[in-house]
Coordinates of C-alpha atoms in Angstrom, one line a residue:
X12 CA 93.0 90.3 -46.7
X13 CA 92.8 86.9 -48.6
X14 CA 90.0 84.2 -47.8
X15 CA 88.9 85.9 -44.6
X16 CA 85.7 84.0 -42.7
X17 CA 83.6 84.9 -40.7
X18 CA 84.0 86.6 -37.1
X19 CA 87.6 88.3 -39.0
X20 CA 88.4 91.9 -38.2
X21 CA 90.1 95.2 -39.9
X22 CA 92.5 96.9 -37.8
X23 CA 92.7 100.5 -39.9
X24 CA 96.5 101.4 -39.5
X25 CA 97.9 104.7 -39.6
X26 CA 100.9 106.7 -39.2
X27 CA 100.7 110.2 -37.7
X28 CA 103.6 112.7 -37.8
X29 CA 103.7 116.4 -37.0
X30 CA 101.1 118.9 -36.0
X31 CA 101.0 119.7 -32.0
X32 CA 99.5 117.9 -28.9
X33 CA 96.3 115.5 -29.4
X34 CA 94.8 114.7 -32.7
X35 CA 91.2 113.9 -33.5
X36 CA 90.2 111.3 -36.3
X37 CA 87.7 111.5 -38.8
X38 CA 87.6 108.2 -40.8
X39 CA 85.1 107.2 -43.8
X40 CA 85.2 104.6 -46.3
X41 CA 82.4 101.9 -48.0
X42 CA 78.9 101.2 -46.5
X43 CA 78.6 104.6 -45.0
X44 CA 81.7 103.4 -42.5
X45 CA 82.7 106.0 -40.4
X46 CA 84.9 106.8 -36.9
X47 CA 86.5 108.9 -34.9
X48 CA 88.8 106.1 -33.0
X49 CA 92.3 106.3 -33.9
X50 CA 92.8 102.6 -34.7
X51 CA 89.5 101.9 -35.9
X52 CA 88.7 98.0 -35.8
X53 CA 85.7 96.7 -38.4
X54 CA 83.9 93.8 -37.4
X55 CA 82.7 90.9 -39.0
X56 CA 84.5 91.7 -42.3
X57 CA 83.5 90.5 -45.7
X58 CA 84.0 91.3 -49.6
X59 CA 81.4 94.0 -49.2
X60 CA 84.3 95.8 -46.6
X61 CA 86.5 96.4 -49.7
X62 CA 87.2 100.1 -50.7
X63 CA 88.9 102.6 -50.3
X64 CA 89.1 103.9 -46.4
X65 CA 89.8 108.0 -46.1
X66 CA 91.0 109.9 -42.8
X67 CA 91.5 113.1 -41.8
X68 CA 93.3 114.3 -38.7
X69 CA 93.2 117.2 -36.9
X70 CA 96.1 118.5 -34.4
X71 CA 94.9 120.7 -31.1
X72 CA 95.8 124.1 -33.0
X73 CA 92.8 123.4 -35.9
X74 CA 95.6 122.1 -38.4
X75 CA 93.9 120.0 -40.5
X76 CA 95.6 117.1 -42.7
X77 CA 95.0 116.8 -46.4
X78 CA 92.7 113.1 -46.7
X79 CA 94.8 110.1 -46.5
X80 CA 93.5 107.4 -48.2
X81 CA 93.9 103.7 -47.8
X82 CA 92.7 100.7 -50.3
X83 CA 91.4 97.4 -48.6
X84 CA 90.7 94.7 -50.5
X85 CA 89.6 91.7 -49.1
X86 CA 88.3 88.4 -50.5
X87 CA 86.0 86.1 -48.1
X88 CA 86.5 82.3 -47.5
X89 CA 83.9 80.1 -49.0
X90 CA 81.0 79.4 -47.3
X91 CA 81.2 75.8 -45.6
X92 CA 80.0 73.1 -48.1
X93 CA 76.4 71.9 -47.1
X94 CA 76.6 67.8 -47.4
X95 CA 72.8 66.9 -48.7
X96 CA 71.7 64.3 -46.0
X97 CA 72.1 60.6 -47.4
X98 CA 69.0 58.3 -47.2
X99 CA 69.9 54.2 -45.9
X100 CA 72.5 52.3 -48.2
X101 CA 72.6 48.9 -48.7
X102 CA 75.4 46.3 -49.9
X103 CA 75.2 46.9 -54.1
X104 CA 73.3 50.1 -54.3
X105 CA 74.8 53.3 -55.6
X106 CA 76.0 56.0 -53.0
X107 CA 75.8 59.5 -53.8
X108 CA 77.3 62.4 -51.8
X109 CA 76.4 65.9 -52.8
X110 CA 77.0 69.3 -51.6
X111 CA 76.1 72.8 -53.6
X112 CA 78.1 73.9 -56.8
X113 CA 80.1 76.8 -56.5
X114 CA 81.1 79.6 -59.1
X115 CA 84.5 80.9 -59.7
X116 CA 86.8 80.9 -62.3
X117 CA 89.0 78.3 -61.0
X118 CA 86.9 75.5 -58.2
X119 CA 88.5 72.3 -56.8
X120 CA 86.0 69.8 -55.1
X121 CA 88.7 68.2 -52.6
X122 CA 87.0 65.0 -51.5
X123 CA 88.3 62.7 -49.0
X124 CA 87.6 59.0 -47.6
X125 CA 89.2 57.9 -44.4
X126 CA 91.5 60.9 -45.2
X127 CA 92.6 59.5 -48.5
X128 CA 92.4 62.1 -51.3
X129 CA 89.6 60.9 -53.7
X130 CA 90.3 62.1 -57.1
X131 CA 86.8 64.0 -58.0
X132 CA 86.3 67.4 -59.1
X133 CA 82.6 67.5 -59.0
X134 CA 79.9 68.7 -56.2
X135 CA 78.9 64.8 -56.4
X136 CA 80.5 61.8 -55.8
X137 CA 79.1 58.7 -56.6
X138 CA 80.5 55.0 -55.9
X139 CA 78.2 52.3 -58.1
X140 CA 77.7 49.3 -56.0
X141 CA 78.8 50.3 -52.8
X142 CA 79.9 47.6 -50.4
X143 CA 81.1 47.6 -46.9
X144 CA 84.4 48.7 -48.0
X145 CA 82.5 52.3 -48.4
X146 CA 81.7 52.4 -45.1
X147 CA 83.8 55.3 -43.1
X148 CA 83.9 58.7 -43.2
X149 CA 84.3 61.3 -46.2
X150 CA 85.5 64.9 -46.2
X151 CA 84.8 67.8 -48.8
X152 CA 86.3 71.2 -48.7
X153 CA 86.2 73.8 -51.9
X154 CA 89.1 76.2 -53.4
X155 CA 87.9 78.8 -55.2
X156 CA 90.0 81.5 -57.3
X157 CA 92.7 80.2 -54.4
X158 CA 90.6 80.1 -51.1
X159 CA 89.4 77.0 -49.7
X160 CA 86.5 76.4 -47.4
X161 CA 86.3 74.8 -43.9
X162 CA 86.0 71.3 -44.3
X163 CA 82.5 69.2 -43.5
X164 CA 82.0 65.1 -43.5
X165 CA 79.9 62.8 -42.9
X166 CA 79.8 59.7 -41.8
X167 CA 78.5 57.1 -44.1
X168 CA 77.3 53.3 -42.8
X169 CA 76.9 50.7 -46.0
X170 CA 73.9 47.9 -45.1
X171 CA 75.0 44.5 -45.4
X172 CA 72.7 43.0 -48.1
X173 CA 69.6 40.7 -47.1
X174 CA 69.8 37.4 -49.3
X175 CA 66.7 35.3 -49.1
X176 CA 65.9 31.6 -50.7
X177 CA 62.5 30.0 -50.8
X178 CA 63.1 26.2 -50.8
X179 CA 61.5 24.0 -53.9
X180 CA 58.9 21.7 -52.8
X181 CA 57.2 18.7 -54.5
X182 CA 54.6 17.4 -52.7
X183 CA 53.2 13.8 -54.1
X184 CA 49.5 12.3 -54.0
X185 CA 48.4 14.9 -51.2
X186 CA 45.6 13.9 -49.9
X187 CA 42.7 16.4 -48.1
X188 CA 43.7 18.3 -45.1
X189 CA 47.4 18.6 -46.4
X190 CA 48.7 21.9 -45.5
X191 CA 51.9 23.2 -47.0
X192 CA 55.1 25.2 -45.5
X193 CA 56.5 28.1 -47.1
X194 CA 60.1 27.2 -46.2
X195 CA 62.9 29.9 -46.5
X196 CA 66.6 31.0 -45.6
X197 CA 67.0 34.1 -44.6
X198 CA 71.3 35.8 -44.6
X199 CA 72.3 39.3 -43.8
X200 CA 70.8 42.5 -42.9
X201 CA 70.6 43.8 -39.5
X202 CA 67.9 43.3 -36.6
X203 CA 64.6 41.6 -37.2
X204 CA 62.9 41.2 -40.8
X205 CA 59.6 42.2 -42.3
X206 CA 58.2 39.2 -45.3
X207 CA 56.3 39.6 -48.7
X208 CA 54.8 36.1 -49.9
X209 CA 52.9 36.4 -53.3
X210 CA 51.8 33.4 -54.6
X211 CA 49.3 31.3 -57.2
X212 CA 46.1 32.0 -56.8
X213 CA 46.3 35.4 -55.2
X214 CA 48.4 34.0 -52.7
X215 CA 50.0 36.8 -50.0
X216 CA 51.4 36.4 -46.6
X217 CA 53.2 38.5 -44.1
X218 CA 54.4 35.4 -42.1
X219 CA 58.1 34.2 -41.8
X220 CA 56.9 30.9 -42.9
X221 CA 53.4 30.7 -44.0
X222 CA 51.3 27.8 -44.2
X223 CA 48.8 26.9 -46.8
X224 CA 45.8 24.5 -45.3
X225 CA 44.0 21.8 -47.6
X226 CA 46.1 22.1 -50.4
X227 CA 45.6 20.7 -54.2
X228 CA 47.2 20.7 -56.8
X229 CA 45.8 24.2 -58.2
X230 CA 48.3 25.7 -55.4
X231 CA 51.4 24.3 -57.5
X232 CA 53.4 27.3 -59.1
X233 CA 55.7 29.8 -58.1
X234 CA 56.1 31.3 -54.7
X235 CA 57.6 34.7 -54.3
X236 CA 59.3 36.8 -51.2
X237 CA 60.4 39.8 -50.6
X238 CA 62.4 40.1 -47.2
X239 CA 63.1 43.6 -45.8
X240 CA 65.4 44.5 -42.8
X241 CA 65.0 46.9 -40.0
X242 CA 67.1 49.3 -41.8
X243 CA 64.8 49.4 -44.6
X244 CA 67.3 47.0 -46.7
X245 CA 65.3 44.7 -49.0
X246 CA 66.7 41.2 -50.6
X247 CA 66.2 40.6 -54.3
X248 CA 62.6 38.5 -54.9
X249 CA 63.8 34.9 -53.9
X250 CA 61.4 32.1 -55.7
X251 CA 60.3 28.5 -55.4
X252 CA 58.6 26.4 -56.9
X253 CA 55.9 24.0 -55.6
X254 CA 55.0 21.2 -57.6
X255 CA 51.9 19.5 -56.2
X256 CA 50.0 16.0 -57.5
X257 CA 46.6 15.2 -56.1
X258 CA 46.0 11.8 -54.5
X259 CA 43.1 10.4 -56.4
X260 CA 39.8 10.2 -54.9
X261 CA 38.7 7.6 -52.8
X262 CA 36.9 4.5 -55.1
X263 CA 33.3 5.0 -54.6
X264 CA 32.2 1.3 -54.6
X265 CA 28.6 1.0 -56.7
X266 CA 26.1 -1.0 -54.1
X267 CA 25.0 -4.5 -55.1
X268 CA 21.9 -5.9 -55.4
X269 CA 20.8 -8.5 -53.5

């Protein structure tokens, strides 16, 4: 019995000829397997069911057979591959699919996608730089020495990337009280967005689009975000750069003597 799995059973034939009236059965084999059915059915069968299977039958008049004897061999189906849960993908990162190696002298990794034979004999698959493309469904089944498994899959979702800008500013002769606004553009990624600011100065904000009261020109430099989705997708570090120039100060006119 090639590539049985699991819930399979052994039907023990035997032929019977000769001798008078009933018969009774006595049947032993591997695992310290015995019966007296005539037809003895073995549940659940594995590799560990192989051997040889010995019967003896009796007629009603005491005469006893000589042993009959019976190899089984049987080889089990591989277990189901176990497809390593897959953490959130987004546009341009690596996917990676993996299930447990198996031993044999001759294994096939048989990977689908969409039902499209992926060439790729290995318990991982990996596609660099995924992009929506990737997104469907992929199979995996094993052969081993000739037996192939049950087939698993997963479904597989690729994150559309989150692209963020952060405008340049230059801000000319501010006087006091100016306040700057962190202005930004904000493209792909699903459902509502999460912001990193770092900035001169030791400059960080949490706000879409931040504002910086009474500014000078020692805020000038390089502003920095970070925009995450609600997927957990995050956009490359988008920069701009503020250039600001103080107004000069008021002309303090000297008093004048009378």
């Amino acid at each position: 019995l090639a590539c049985v799995n699991t819930g399979t059973s052994l039907t023990l034939n035997n032929s019977i000829t000769g001798g008078s009236g009933s018969y009774t059965f006595a049947w032993m084999g591997p695992n310290g397997f015995t019966s007296a059915a005539a037809t003895p059915i073995v549940s659940n069968i594995s590799a560990s069911n192989s051997g040889v299977y010995n019967l003896t039958v009796t007629d009603s008049l005491g005469c006893e057979s000589a042993t009959a004897s019976g190899t089984i061999t049987i080889t089990d189906q591989p277990i189901d591959p176990i497809i390593q849960p897959v953490a959130t993908i987004c546009d341009g990162e690596t996917l990676e699919i993996s299930i447990q190696d198996y031993v044999g002298t001759n294994v096939i990794y048989n990977w689908t996608f969409n039902a499209a034979a992926i060439s790729n004999n290995t318990p991982t698959l990996i596609i660099p730089s995924a992009t929506a493309a990737n997104s469907g469904t992929y199979t995996v089944s094993v052969t081993v020495d000739g037996c192939t498994s049950d087939v698993s899959n997963i479904a597989i979702t690729i994150n559309d990337a989150v692209i963020a800008t952060v405008n340049d500013q230059t801000l000319a002769c501010v006087n006091t009280g100016t306040s700057l606004t962190l202005n930004n553009t904000i493209t792909g990624g699903s459902g509502s967005y999460t912001f990193a600011w770092t900035g001169p100065n030791g400059f960080t904000s949490s706000a879409a689009v931040p504002t910086i009261a009474n500014i000078d020109n020692t805020n000038s430099g390089v502003y920095n975000l970070i925009v995450t989705d609600s997927v957990g997708c995050e956009s490359a570090t988008a920069s701009g750069t503020i250039t600001i120039t103080d107004q000069p100060i008021d002309p303090i006119i000297q008093p004048v003597a009378t």
